[in-house]
mmCIF file of C-alpha atoms in Angstrom:
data_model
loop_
_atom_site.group_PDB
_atom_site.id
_atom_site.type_symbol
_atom_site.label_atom_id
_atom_site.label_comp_id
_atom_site.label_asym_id
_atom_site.label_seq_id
_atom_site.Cartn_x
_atom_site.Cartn_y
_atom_site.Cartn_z
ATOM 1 C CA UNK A 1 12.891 13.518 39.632
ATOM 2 C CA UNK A 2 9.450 13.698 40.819
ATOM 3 C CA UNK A 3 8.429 16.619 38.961
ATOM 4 C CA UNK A 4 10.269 15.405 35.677
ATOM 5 C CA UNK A 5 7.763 12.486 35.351
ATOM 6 C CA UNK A 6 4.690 14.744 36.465
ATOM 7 C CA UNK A 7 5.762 17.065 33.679
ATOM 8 C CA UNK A 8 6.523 14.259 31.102
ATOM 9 C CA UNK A 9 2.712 12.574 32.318
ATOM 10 C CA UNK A 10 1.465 15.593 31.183
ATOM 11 C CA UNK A 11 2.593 16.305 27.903
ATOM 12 C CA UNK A 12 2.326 12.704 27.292
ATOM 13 C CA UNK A 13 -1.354 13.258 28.108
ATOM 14 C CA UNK A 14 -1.901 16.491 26.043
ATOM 15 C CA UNK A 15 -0.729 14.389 22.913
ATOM 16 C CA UNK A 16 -2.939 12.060 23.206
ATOM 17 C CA UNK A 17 -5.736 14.341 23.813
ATOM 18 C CA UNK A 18 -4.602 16.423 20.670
ATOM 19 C CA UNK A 19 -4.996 13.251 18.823
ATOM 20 C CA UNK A 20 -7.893 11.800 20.192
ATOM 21 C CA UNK A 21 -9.751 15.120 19.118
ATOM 22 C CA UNK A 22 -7.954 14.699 15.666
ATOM 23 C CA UNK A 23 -9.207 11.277 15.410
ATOM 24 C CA UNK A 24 -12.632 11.988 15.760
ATOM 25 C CA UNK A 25 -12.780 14.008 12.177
ATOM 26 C CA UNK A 26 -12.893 11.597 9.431
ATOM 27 C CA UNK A 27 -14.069 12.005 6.018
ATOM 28 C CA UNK A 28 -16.813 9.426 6.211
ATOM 29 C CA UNK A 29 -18.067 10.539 9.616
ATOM 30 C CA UNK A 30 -21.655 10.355 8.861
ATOM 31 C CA UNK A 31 -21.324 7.397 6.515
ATOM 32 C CA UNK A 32 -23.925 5.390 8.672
ATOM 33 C CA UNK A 33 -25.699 8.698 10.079
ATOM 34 C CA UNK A 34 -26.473 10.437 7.016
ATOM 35 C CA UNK A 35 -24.972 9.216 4.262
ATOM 36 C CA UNK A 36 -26.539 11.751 1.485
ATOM 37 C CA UNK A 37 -25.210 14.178 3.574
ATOM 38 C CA UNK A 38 -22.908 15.493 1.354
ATOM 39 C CA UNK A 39 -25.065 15.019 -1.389
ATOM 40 C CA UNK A 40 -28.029 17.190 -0.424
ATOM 41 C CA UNK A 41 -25.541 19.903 0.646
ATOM 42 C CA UNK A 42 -23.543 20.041 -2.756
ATOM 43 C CA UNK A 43 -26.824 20.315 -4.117
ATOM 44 C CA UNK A 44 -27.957 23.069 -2.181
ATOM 45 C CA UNK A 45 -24.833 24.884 -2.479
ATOM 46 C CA UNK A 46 -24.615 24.522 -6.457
ATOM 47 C CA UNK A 47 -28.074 26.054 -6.603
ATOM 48 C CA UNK A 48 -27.112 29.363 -4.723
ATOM 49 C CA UNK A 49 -23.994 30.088 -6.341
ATOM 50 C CA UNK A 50 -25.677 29.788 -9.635
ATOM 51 C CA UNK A 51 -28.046 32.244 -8.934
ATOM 52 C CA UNK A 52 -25.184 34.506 -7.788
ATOM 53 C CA UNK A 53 -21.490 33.659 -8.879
ATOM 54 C CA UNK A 54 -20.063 36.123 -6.162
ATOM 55 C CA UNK A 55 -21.265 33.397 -3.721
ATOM 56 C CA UNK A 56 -18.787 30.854 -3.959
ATOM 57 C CA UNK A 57 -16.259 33.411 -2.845
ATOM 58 C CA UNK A 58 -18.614 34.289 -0.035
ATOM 59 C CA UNK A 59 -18.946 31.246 1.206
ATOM 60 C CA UNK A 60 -14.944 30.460 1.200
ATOM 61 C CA UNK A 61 -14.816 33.966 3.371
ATOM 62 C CA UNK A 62 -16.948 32.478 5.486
ATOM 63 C CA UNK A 63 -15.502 28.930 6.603
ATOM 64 C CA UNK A 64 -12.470 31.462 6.562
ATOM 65 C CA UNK A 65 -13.533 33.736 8.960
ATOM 66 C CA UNK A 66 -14.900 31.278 11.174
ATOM 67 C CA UNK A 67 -12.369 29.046 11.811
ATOM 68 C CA UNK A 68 -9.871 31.691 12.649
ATOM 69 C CA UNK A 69 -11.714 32.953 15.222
ATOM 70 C CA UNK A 70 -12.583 30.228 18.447
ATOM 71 C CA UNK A 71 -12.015 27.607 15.613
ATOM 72 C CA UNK A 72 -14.083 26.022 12.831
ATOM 73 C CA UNK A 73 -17.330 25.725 15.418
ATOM 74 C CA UNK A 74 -19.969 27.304 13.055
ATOM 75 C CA UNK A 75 -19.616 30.722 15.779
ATOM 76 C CA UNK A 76 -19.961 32.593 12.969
ATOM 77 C CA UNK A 77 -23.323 31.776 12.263
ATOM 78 C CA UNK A 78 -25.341 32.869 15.471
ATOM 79 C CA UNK A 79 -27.151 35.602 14.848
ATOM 80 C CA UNK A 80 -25.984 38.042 17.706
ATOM 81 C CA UNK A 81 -26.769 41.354 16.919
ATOM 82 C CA UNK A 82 -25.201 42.214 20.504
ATOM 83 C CA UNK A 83 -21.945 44.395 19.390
ATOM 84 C CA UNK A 84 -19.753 42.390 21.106
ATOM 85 C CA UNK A 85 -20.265 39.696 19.545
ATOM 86 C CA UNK A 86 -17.855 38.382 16.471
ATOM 87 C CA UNK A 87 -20.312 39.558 13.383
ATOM 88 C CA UNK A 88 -20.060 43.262 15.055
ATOM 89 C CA UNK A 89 -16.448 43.711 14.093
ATOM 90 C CA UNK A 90 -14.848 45.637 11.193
ATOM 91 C CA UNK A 91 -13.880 42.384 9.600
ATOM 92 C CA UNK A 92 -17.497 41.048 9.195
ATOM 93 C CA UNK A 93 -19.609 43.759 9.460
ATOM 94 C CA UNK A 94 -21.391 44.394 6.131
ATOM 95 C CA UNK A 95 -19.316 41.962 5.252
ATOM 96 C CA UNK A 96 -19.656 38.521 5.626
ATOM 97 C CA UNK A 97 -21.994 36.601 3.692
ATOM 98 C CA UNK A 98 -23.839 33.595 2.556
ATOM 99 C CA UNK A 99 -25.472 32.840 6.178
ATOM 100 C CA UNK A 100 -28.954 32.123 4.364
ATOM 101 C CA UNK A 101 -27.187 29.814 1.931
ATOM 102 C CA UNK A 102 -26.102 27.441 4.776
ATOM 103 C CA UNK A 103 -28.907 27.691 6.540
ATOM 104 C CA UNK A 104 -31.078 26.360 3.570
ATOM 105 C CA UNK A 105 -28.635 23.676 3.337
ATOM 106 C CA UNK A 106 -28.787 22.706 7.251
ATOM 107 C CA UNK A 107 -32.678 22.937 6.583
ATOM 108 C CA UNK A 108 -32.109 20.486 3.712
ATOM 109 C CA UNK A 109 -30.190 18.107 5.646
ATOM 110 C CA UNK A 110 -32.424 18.519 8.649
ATOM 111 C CA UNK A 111 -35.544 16.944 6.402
ATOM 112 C CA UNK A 112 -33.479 13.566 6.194
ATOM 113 C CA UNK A 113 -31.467 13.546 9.316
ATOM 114 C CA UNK A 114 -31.987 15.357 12.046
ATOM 115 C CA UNK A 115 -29.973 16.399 15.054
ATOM 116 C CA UNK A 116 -26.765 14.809 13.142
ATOM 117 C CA UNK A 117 -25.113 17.021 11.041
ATOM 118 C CA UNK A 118 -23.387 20.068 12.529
ATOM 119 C CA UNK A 119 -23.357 23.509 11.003
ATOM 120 C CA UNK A 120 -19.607 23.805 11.231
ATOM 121 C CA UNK A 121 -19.694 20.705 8.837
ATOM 122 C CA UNK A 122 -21.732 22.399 6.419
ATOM 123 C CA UNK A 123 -19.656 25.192 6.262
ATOM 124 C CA UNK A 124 -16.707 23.360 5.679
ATOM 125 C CA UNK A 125 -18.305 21.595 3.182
ATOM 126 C CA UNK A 126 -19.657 24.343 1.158
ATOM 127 C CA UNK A 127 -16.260 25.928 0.936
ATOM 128 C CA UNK A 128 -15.354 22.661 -0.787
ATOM 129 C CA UNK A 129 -18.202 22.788 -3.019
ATOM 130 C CA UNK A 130 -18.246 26.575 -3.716
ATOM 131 C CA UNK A 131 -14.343 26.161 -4.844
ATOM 132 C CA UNK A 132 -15.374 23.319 -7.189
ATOM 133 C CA UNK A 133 -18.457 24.636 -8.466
ATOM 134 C CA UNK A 134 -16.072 27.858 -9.955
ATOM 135 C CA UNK A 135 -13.255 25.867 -11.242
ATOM 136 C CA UNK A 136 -11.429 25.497 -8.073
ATOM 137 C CA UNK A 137 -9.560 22.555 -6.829
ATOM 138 C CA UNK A 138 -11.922 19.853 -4.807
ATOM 139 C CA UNK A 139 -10.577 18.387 -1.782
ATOM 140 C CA UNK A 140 -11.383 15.630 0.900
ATOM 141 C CA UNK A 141 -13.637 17.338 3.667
ATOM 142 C CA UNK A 142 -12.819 15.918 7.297
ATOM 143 C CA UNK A 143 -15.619 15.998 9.236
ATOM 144 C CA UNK A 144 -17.098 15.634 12.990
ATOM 145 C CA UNK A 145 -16.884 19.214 14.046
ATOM 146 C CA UNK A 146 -19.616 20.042 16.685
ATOM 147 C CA UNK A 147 -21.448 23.466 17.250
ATOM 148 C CA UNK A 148 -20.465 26.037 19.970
ATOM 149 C CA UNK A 149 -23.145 27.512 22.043
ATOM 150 C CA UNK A 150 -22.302 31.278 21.741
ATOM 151 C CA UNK A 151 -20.728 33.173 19.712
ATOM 152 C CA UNK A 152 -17.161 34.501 19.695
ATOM 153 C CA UNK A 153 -16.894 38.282 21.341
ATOM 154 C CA UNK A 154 -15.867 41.140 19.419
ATOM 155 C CA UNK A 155 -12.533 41.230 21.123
ATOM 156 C CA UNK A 156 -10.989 38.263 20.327
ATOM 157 C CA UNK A 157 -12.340 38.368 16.299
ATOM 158 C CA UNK A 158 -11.184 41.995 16.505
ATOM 159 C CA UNK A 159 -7.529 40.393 17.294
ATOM 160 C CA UNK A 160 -7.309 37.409 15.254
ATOM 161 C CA UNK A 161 -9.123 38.231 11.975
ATOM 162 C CA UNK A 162 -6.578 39.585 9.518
ATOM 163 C CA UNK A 163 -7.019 43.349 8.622
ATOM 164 C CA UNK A 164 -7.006 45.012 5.045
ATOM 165 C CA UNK A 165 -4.120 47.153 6.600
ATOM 166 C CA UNK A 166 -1.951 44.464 7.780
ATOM 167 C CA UNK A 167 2.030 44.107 6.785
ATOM 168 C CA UNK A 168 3.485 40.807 5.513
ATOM 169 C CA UNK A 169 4.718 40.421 9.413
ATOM 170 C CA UNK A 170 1.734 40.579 10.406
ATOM 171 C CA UNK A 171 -0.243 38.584 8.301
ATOM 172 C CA UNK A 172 2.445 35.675 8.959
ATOM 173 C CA UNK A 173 2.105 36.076 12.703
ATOM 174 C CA UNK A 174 -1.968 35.496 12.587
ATOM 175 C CA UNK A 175 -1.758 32.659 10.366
ATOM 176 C CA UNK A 176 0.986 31.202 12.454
ATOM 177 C CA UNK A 177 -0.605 31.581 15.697
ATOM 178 C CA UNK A 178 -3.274 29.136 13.616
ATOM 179 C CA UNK A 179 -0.729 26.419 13.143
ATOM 180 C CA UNK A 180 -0.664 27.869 9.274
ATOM 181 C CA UNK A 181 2.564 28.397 7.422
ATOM 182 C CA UNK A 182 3.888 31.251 4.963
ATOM 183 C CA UNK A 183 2.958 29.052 2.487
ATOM 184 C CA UNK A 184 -0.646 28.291 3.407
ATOM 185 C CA UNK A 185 -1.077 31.854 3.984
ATOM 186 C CA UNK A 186 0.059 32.722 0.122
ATOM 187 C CA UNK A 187 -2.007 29.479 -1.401
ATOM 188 C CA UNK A 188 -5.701 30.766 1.180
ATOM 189 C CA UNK A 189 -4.520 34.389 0.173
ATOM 190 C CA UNK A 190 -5.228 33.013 -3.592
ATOM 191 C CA UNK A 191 -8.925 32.637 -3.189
ATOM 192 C CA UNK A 192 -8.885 36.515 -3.738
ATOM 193 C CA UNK A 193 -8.873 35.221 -7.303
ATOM 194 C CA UNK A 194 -12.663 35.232 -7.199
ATOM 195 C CA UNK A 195 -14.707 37.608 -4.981
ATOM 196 C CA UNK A 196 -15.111 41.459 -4.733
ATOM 197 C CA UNK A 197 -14.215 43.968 -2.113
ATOM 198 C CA UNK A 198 -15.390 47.169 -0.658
ATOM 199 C CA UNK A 199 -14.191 50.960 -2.041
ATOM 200 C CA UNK A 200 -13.092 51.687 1.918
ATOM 201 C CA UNK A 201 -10.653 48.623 1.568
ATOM 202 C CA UNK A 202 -8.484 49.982 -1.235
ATOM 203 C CA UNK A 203 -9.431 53.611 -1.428
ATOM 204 C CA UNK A 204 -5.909 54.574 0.399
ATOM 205 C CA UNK A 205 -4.442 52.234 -1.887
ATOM 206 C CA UNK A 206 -5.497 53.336 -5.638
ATOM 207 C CA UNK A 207 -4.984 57.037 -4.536
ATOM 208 C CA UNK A 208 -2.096 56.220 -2.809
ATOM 209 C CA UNK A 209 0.338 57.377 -6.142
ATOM 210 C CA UNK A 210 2.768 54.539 -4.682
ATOM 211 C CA UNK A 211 5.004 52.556 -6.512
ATOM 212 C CA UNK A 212 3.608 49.732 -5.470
ATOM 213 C CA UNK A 213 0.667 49.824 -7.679
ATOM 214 C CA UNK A 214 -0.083 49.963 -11.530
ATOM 215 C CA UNK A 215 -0.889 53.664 -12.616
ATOM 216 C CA UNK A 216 -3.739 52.430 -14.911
ATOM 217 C CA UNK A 217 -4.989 49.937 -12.933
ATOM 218 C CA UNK A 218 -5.259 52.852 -10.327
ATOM 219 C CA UNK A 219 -7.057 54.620 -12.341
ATOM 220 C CA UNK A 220 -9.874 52.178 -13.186
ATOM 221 C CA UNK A 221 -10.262 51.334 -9.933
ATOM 222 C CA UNK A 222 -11.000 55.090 -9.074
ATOM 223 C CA UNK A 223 -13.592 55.049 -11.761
ATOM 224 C CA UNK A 224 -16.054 53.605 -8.655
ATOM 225 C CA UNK A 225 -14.402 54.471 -5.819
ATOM 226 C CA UNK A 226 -14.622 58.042 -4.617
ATOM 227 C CA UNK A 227 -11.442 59.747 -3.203
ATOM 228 C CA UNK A 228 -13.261 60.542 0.463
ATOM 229 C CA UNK A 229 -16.281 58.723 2.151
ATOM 230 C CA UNK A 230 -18.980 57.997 3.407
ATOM 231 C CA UNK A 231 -20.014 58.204 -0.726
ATOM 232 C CA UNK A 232 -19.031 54.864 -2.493
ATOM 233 C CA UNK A 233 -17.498 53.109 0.526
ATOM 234 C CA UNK A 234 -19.291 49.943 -0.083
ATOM 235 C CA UNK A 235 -19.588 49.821 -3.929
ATOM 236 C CA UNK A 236 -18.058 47.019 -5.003
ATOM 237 C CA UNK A 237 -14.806 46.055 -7.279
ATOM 238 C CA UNK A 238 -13.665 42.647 -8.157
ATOM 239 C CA UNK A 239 -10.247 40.770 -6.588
ATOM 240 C CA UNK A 240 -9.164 39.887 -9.770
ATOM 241 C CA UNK A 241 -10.223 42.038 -13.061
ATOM 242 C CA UNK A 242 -9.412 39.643 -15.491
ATOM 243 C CA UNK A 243 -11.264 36.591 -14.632
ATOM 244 C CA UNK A 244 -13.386 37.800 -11.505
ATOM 245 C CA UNK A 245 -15.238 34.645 -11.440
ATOM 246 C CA UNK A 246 -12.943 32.000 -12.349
ATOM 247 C CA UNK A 247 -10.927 30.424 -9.644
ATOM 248 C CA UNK A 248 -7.482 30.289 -11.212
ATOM 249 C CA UNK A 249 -4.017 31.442 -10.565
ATOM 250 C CA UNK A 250 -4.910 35.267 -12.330
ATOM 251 C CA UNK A 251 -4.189 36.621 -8.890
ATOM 252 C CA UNK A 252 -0.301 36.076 -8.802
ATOM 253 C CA UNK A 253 -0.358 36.860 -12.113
ATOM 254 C CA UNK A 254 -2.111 40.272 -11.336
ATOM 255 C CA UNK A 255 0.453 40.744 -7.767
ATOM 256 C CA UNK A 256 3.454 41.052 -10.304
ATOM 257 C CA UNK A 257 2.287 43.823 -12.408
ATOM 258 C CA UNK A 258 1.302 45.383 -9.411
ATOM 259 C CA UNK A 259 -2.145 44.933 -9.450
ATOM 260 C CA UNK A 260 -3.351 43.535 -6.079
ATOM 261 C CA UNK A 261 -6.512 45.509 -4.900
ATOM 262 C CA UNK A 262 -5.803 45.390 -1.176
ATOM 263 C CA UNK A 263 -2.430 46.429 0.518
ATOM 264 C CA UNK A 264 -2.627 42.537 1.629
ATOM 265 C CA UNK A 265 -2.800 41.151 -1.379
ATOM 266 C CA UNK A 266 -0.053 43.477 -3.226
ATOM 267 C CA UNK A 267 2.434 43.030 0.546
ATOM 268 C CA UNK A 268 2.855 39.392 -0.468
ATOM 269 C CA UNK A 269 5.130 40.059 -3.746
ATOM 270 C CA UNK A 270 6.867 43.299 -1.917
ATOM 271 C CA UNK A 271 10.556 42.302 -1.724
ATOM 272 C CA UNK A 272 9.701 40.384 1.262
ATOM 273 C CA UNK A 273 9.686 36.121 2.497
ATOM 274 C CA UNK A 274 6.663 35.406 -0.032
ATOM 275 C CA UNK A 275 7.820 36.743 -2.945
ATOM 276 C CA UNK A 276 9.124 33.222 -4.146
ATOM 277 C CA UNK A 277 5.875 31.671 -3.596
ATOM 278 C CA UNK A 278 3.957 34.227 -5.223
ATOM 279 C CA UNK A 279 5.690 33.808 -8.278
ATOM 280 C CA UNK A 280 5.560 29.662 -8.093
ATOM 281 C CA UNK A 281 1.925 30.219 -8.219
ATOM 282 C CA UNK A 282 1.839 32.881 -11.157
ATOM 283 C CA UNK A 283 3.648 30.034 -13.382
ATOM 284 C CA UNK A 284 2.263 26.551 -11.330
ATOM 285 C CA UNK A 285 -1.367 26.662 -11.379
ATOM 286 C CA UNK A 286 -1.346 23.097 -10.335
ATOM 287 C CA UNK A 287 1.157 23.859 -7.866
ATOM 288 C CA UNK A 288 -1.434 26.638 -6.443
ATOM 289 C CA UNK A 289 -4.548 24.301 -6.558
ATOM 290 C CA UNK A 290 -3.049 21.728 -4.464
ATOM 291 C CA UNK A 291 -1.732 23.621 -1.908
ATOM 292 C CA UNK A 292 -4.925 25.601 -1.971
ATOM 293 C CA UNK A 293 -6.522 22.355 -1.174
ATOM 294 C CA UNK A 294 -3.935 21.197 1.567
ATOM 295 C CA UNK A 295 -4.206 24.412 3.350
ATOM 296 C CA UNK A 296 -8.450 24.412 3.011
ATOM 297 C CA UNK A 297 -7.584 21.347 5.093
ATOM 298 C CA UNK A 298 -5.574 22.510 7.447
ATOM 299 C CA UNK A 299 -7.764 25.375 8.150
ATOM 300 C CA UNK A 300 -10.381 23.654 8.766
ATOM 301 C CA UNK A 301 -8.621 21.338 11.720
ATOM 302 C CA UNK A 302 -8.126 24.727 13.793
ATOM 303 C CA UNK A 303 -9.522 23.830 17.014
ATOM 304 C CA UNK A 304 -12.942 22.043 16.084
ATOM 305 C CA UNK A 305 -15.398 21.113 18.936
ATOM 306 C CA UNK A 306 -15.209 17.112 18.879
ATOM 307 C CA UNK A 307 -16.730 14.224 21.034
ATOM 308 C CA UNK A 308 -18.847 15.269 23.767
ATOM 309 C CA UNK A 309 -17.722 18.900 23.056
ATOM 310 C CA UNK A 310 -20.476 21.298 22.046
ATOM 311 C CA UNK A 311 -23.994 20.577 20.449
ATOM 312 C CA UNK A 312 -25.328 20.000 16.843
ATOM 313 C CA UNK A 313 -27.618 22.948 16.612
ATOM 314 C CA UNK A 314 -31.166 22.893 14.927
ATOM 315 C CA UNK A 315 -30.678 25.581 13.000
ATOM 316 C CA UNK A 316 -27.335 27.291 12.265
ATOM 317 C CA UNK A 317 -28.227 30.373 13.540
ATOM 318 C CA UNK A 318 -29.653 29.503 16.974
ATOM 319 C CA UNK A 319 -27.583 27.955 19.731
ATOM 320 C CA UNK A 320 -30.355 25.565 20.854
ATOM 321 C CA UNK A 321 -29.569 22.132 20.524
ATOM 322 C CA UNK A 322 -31.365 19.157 19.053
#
């Protein structure tokens, strides 16, 4: 009986906690701190991605690929050139992008505020605003994430970051084990409707001669991507080739004639649990925006460092603290 009502203290306890830490993100978390917050980083963001459109993709990856590995604490960031750290993986390496841009806006936000806002705040917010800037749905940023102090190690982004290889199964496993559903993994899986890739990531793909893919779209897509490397693995092809910088629901559109670019794009409309979602989104692209939205959300509550947790860093890439 004893044990019953240690073990029933506990989880009791480890709810709370889970909520406390929820608690502490709210969307007006630096309404008395820094209110232009948001303002100043909008700004900043807005000016980067219209000097390069490919940045508001970018900067989506990036939020992305932070949160899913040690959660949305701005690890990302730290500039580690140790290779075991989380940027030395095949996932980032050469790959992820748009540090400078959120630097420039923590420097911006530094001028009028220092030591409040965290990095892993910006980031989340510059997602938001890279989405909007491109025609992408806009959504109510929770915020009150702290910094970590290191970053992640290459093992555990190695193991949680999803590969261009990956089956369906897979891909649902990793965005489970993130508290994400099928669902949210089809509507994040969407932002592919802006954004370019690598030749390495689809070479075995377009020269694959599968029946999975569209013979002419093949064939354009060999046009700049050589059969064999090292030559032309890191030229560049857009997501989507009809409206590469648009964020719209093209990419669904694109999955059912067979036109995904990466075997993890085309595996979500391949007979299997997502087909039904995939082609929802090809003919709702309402239904797409707002659960693009909803699942931005819930992406970015993975694990954040709250309260007393980790430090707001003085500059995004350098784990000192203010």
């Amino acid at each position: 009986m004893v044990t019953k009502v240690r073990v029933a203290t506990m989880v009791v306890l480890l709810v709370l906690s889970f909520r406390a830490c929820q608690a502490h993100l709210s969307s007006t978390f630096y309404a008395k701190t820094c209110p232009f917050a948001l303002n100043i980083i909008r700004s900043s963001i807005r000016f980067a991605i219209a000097r390069e459109r490919r940045m508001a993709a970018s900067l989506i990856r990036l939020h992305f690929h932070d949160c899913f590995v040690q959660g949305c604490d701005a690890s990302i960031l730290l500039d580690d050139s140790s290779s075991t750290s989380e940027r030395s993986v095949g996932q980032n390496n050469n790959s992820v992008r748009g540090f400078e841009v959120i630097n420039q806006a923590k420097a911006a936000v530094e001028e009028v505020c220092p030591g409040v806002v965290s990095c892993a705040d910006i980031l989340a917010v510059a997602a938001r605003d890279a989405s909007e800037y491109v025609g992408g749905p806009c959504w109510t940023v929770k915020l009150g994430r702290r910094d970590s102090t290191s970053a992640a190690s290459a093992s555990l982004a190695s193991s949680q970051l999803p590969l261009f290889t990956d089956d369906l199964k897979t891909l649902i496993d990793r965005f489970k084990a993130k508290g994400l559903s099928k669902r949210d993994m089809v509507a994040l899986s969407g932002s592919h409707t802006i954004g370019q890739a690598h030749c390495f990531t689809f070479r075995d793909r377009i020269y694959s001669n599968g029946s999975d893919i569209d013979v002419g779209f093949a064939s354009t897509r060999r046009r700049k991507c050589p059969a064999t490397g090292p030559n032309g693995d890191y030229n560049l092809a857009p997501l989507d080739l009809v409206t590469p910088n648009s964020f719209d629901n093209n990419y669904f559109k694109n999955l059912l004639q067979k036109k995904g670019l990466l075997q993890t794009d085309q595996v979500l409309l391949s007979g299997g649990s997502t087909d039904s979602i995939v082609t929802e989104y090809s003919k709702n692209p309402s239904t797409f925006r707002s659960d693009f939205a909803a699942a931005m959300v819930r992406m970015g509550d993975i694990e954040p460092l709250t309260g007393s947790a980790g430090i707001i860093r003085r500059a995004c890439t350098c784990s000192a603290a203010n």
